[in-house]
CSV table of C-alpha atoms in Angstrom, one decimal:
chain,number,residue,atom,x,y,z
A,1,UNK,CA,-55.4,-31.6,-19.5
A,2,UNK,CA,-58.3,-29.6,-20.8
A,3,UNK,CA,-59.0,-28.3,-17.3
A,4,UNK,CA,-55.4,-27.3,-16.8
A,5,UNK,CA,-55.3,-25.5,-20.1
A,6,UNK,CA,-58.4,-23.5,-19.0
A,7,UNK,CA,-57.1,-22.8,-15.5
A,8,UNK,CA,-53.5,-21.8,-16.3
A,9,UNK,CA,-54.4,-18.5,-18.1
A,10,UNK,CA,-56.2,-17.4,-14.9
A,11,UNK,CA,-53.1,-18.0,-12.9
A,12,UNK,CA,-50.1,-16.7,-15.0
A,13,UNK,CA,-47.6,-17.8,-12.3
A,14,UNK,CA,-48.5,-21.5,-12.8
A,15,UNK,CA,-46.0,-23.5,-14.8
A,16,UNK,CA,-48.3,-25.2,-17.3
A,17,UNK,CA,-45.6,-27.5,-18.7
A,18,UNK,CA,-44.9,-28.8,-15.2
A,19,UNK,CA,-48.7,-29.1,-14.4
A,20,UNK,CA,-49.2,-31.1,-17.7
A,21,UNK,CA,-46.3,-33.3,-16.8
A,22,UNK,CA,-47.8,-33.9,-13.4
A,23,UNK,CA,-51.2,-34.8,-15.0
A,24,UNK,CA,-49.5,-37.3,-17.2
A,25,UNK,CA,-47.4,-38.9,-14.5
A,26,UNK,CA,-49.5,-38.6,-11.3
A,27,UNK,CA,-51.3,-41.9,-11.7
A,28,UNK,CA,-48.7,-43.7,-13.8
A,29,UNK,CA,-48.0,-46.1,-10.9
A,30,UNK,CA,-51.5,-47.5,-11.4
A,31,UNK,CA,-50.2,-49.3,-14.5
A,32,UNK,CA,-48.3,-51.6,-12.1
A,33,UNK,CA,-50.5,-51.3,-9.0
A,34,UNK,CA,-53.6,-52.5,-10.9
A,35,UNK,CA,-51.8,-55.2,-12.9
A,36,UNK,CA,-54.7,-55.3,-15.5
A,37,UNK,CA,-54.6,-58.4,-17.8
A,38,UNK,CA,-54.8,-57.9,-21.6
A,39,UNK,CA,-58.1,-59.9,-21.8
A,40,UNK,CA,-60.9,-60.4,-19.3
A,41,UNK,CA,-62.2,-58.3,-16.4
A,42,UNK,CA,-60.5,-60.0,-13.5
A,43,UNK,CA,-57.6,-58.2,-11.8
A,44,UNK,CA,-55.1,-60.7,-10.5
A,45,UNK,CA,-53.2,-59.9,-7.3
A,46,UNK,CA,-49.9,-58.1,-7.8
A,47,UNK,CA,-47.7,-58.2,-4.7
A,48,UNK,CA,-45.6,-55.2,-5.7
A,49,UNK,CA,-48.6,-53.0,-6.4
A,50,UNK,CA,-50.4,-54.1,-3.2
A,51,UNK,CA,-47.4,-53.5,-1.0
A,52,UNK,CA,-46.0,-50.3,-2.5
A,53,UNK,CA,-49.0,-48.5,-4.0
A,54,UNK,CA,-49.3,-46.3,-7.1
A,55,UNK,CA,-47.8,-43.1,-5.6
A,56,UNK,CA,-44.5,-44.8,-4.7
A,57,UNK,CA,-44.5,-46.7,-8.0
A,58,UNK,CA,-45.1,-43.5,-9.9
A,59,UNK,CA,-42.3,-41.7,-8.1
A,60,UNK,CA,-40.0,-44.7,-8.9
A,61,UNK,CA,-40.9,-44.4,-12.6
A,62,UNK,CA,-40.1,-40.7,-12.6
A,63,UNK,CA,-36.7,-41.4,-10.9
A,64,UNK,CA,-36.0,-44.2,-13.3
A,65,UNK,CA,-36.7,-42.0,-16.4
A,66,UNK,CA,-34.5,-39.3,-15.0
A,67,UNK,CA,-31.6,-41.7,-14.5
A,68,UNK,CA,-31.9,-42.8,-18.1
A,69,UNK,CA,-31.7,-39.1,-19.2
A,70,UNK,CA,-28.6,-38.6,-17.1
A,71,UNK,CA,-27.0,-41.8,-18.4
A,72,UNK,CA,-27.2,-40.5,-22.0
A,73,UNK,CA,-24.5,-37.9,-22.4
A,74,UNK,CA,-26.3,-36.2,-25.3
A,75,UNK,CA,-29.6,-35.8,-23.5
A,76,UNK,CA,-27.8,-34.8,-20.3
A,77,UNK,CA,-25.9,-32.1,-22.1
A,78,UNK,CA,-29.1,-30.8,-23.7
A,79,UNK,CA,-30.8,-30.5,-20.3
A,80,UNK,CA,-27.8,-28.7,-18.8
A,81,UNK,CA,-28.5,-25.8,-21.2
A,82,UNK,CA,-32.1,-25.4,-20.0
A,83,UNK,CA,-33.6,-23.7,-17.0
A,84,UNK,CA,-34.8,-24.8,-14.5
A,85,UNK,CA,-32.3,-27.6,-14.0
A,86,UNK,CA,-33.0,-31.2,-14.6
A,87,UNK,CA,-32.8,-31.9,-10.8
A,88,UNK,CA,-35.3,-29.1,-10.0
A,89,UNK,CA,-37.7,-30.5,-12.6
A,90,UNK,CA,-37.3,-34.0,-11.2
A,91,UNK,CA,-37.9,-32.7,-7.6
A,92,UNK,CA,-41.1,-30.8,-8.6
A,93,UNK,CA,-42.4,-33.7,-10.7
A,94,UNK,CA,-41.8,-36.1,-7.8
A,95,UNK,CA,-43.7,-33.7,-5.6
A,96,UNK,CA,-46.7,-33.6,-8.0
A,97,UNK,CA,-46.9,-37.4,-8.0
A,98,UNK,CA,-46.5,-37.6,-4.2
A,99,UNK,CA,-49.0,-34.9,-3.3
A,100,UNK,CA,-51.8,-35.4,-5.8
A,101,UNK,CA,-54.1,-37.0,-3.3
A,102,UNK,CA,-54.0,-33.7,-1.4
A,103,UNK,CA,-53.8,-35.0,2.2
A,104,UNK,CA,-51.9,-37.7,4.1
A,105,UNK,CA,-55.2,-39.2,5.3
A,106,UNK,CA,-56.0,-39.9,1.6
A,107,UNK,CA,-52.7,-41.6,0.9
A,108,UNK,CA,-50.4,-38.7,-0.1
A,109,UNK,CA,-47.0,-38.9,1.7
A,110,UNK,CA,-46.9,-35.1,1.6
A,111,UNK,CA,-49.5,-32.3,1.2
A,112,UNK,CA,-49.3,-30.0,-1.9
A,113,UNK,CA,-46.6,-27.4,-1.3
A,114,UNK,CA,-46.5,-25.7,-4.8
A,115,UNK,CA,-49.2,-24.0,-6.8
A,116,UNK,CA,-48.9,-26.7,-9.5
A,117,UNK,CA,-49.3,-29.5,-6.9
A,118,UNK,CA,-52.3,-27.9,-5.3
A,119,UNK,CA,-53.8,-27.3,-8.8
A,120,UNK,CA,-53.2,-30.9,-9.9
A,121,UNK,CA,-54.9,-32.1,-6.7
A,122,UNK,CA,-58.0,-30.0,-7.3
A,123,UNK,CA,-58.2,-30.9,-11.0
A,124,UNK,CA,-58.1,-34.6,-10.1
A,125,UNK,CA,-60.6,-34.1,-7.3
A,126,UNK,CA,-63.0,-32.1,-9.6
A,127,UNK,CA,-62.7,-34.8,-12.3
A,128,UNK,CA,-63.4,-37.7,-9.9
A,129,UNK,CA,-66.3,-36.0,-8.1
A,130,UNK,CA,-67.9,-34.8,-11.4
A,131,UNK,CA,-67.8,-38.4,-12.8
A,132,UNK,CA,-69.5,-39.7,-9.7
A,133,UNK,CA,-72.3,-37.1,-9.9
A,134,UNK,CA,-72.8,-37.7,-13.6
A,135,UNK,CA,-73.1,-41.5,-13.0
A,136,UNK,CA,-75.6,-40.7,-10.2
A,137,UNK,CA,-77.7,-38.5,-12.5
A,138,UNK,CA,-77.8,-41.2,-15.2
A,139,UNK,CA,-79.4,-43.6,-12.7
A,140,UNK,CA,-81.7,-40.9,-11.2
A,141,UNK,CA,-85.5,-40.7,-11.5
A,142,UNK,CA,-87.1,-38.3,-13.9
A,143,UNK,CA,-88.4,-35.1,-12.3
A,144,UNK,CA,-92.0,-35.4,-11.3
A,145,UNK,CA,-91.9,-39.2,-10.8
A,146,UNK,CA,-93.3,-40.7,-7.6
A,147,UNK,CA,-90.5,-41.8,-5.2
A,148,UNK,CA,-90.3,-45.5,-4.4
A,149,UNK,CA,-92.0,-46.5,-1.1
A,150,UNK,CA,-89.8,-45.8,1.9
A,151,UNK,CA,-87.4,-43.8,-0.3
A,152,UNK,CA,-88.6,-40.4,1.1
A,153,UNK,CA,-86.8,-37.3,-0.1
A,154,UNK,CA,-83.3,-38.8,0.2
A,155,UNK,CA,-83.4,-41.2,-2.8
A,156,UNK,CA,-81.3,-41.1,-5.9
A,157,UNK,CA,-81.0,-37.8,-7.6
A,158,UNK,CA,-83.6,-36.8,-10.1
A,159,UNK,CA,-82.9,-36.1,-13.7
A,160,UNK,CA,-85.1,-34.2,-16.1
A,161,UNK,CA,-87.2,-35.8,-18.9
A,162,UNK,CA,-85.0,-34.2,-21.6
A,163,UNK,CA,-81.4,-35.5,-21.9
A,164,UNK,CA,-78.9,-32.9,-20.9
A,165,UNK,CA,-81.4,-30.7,-19.0
A,166,UNK,CA,-80.0,-31.0,-15.5
A,167,UNK,CA,-81.7,-29.7,-12.3
A,168,UNK,CA,-80.9,-26.1,-11.3
A,169,UNK,CA,-78.6,-25.4,-8.4
A,170,UNK,CA,-81.7,-24.8,-6.3
A,171,UNK,CA,-82.5,-28.5,-6.5
A,172,UNK,CA,-79.6,-29.2,-4.1
A,173,UNK,CA,-81.4,-27.3,-1.3
A,174,UNK,CA,-84.5,-28.7,0.3
A,175,UNK,CA,-87.6,-26.6,1.3
A,176,UNK,CA,-86.2,-26.4,4.8
A,177,UNK,CA,-83.0,-24.8,3.5
A,178,UNK,CA,-80.8,-27.8,4.3
A,179,UNK,CA,-78.7,-29.4,1.5
A,180,UNK,CA,-80.1,-32.5,-0.1
A,181,UNK,CA,-78.1,-35.6,-0.6
A,182,UNK,CA,-77.1,-35.6,-4.2
A,183,UNK,CA,-76.1,-39.2,-4.6
A,184,UNK,CA,-77.8,-41.8,-2.4
A,185,UNK,CA,-75.8,-44.8,-3.5
A,186,UNK,CA,-73.9,-45.7,-6.6
A,187,UNK,CA,-73.2,-49.3,-5.4
A,188,UNK,CA,-76.8,-50.5,-5.6
């Protein structure tokens, strides 16, 4: 939400309330998809989560909450006084949940079709990629250390000797002008 709060003033036409709601709900289906136990580190199989996936489960949650609002006459009457309508908000929130992976090949049933959906997708993408890079830098070799035999120039990223002193942007370009691989492998 911090990124959304920083980005929204740059794009005044973004609906920040809708974007924040999308940030809160976009991965809500993972609560059922992942079926995490209260204790331990194993994740038991959950047939519903495996067969439906977190995007559809999140969309189901949004629809279920909207039905509860509509079933309560007092809440429904309060929403009728607001603009945009409850149905418009539900539709846009469902789209944020559905489109947050950005492309069908990455699991979204639809591509982002609103500024808020596109912004949510890129905020999530930025967050995920940045976490991967930070994890890679934590495991990197200090600048000036000798690479392991057979590692060549494509090994793990290097980190500086001082904590928080990251390589400059020029580090990502080799002496030949070609981009270097930033993260060799996070699984090893």
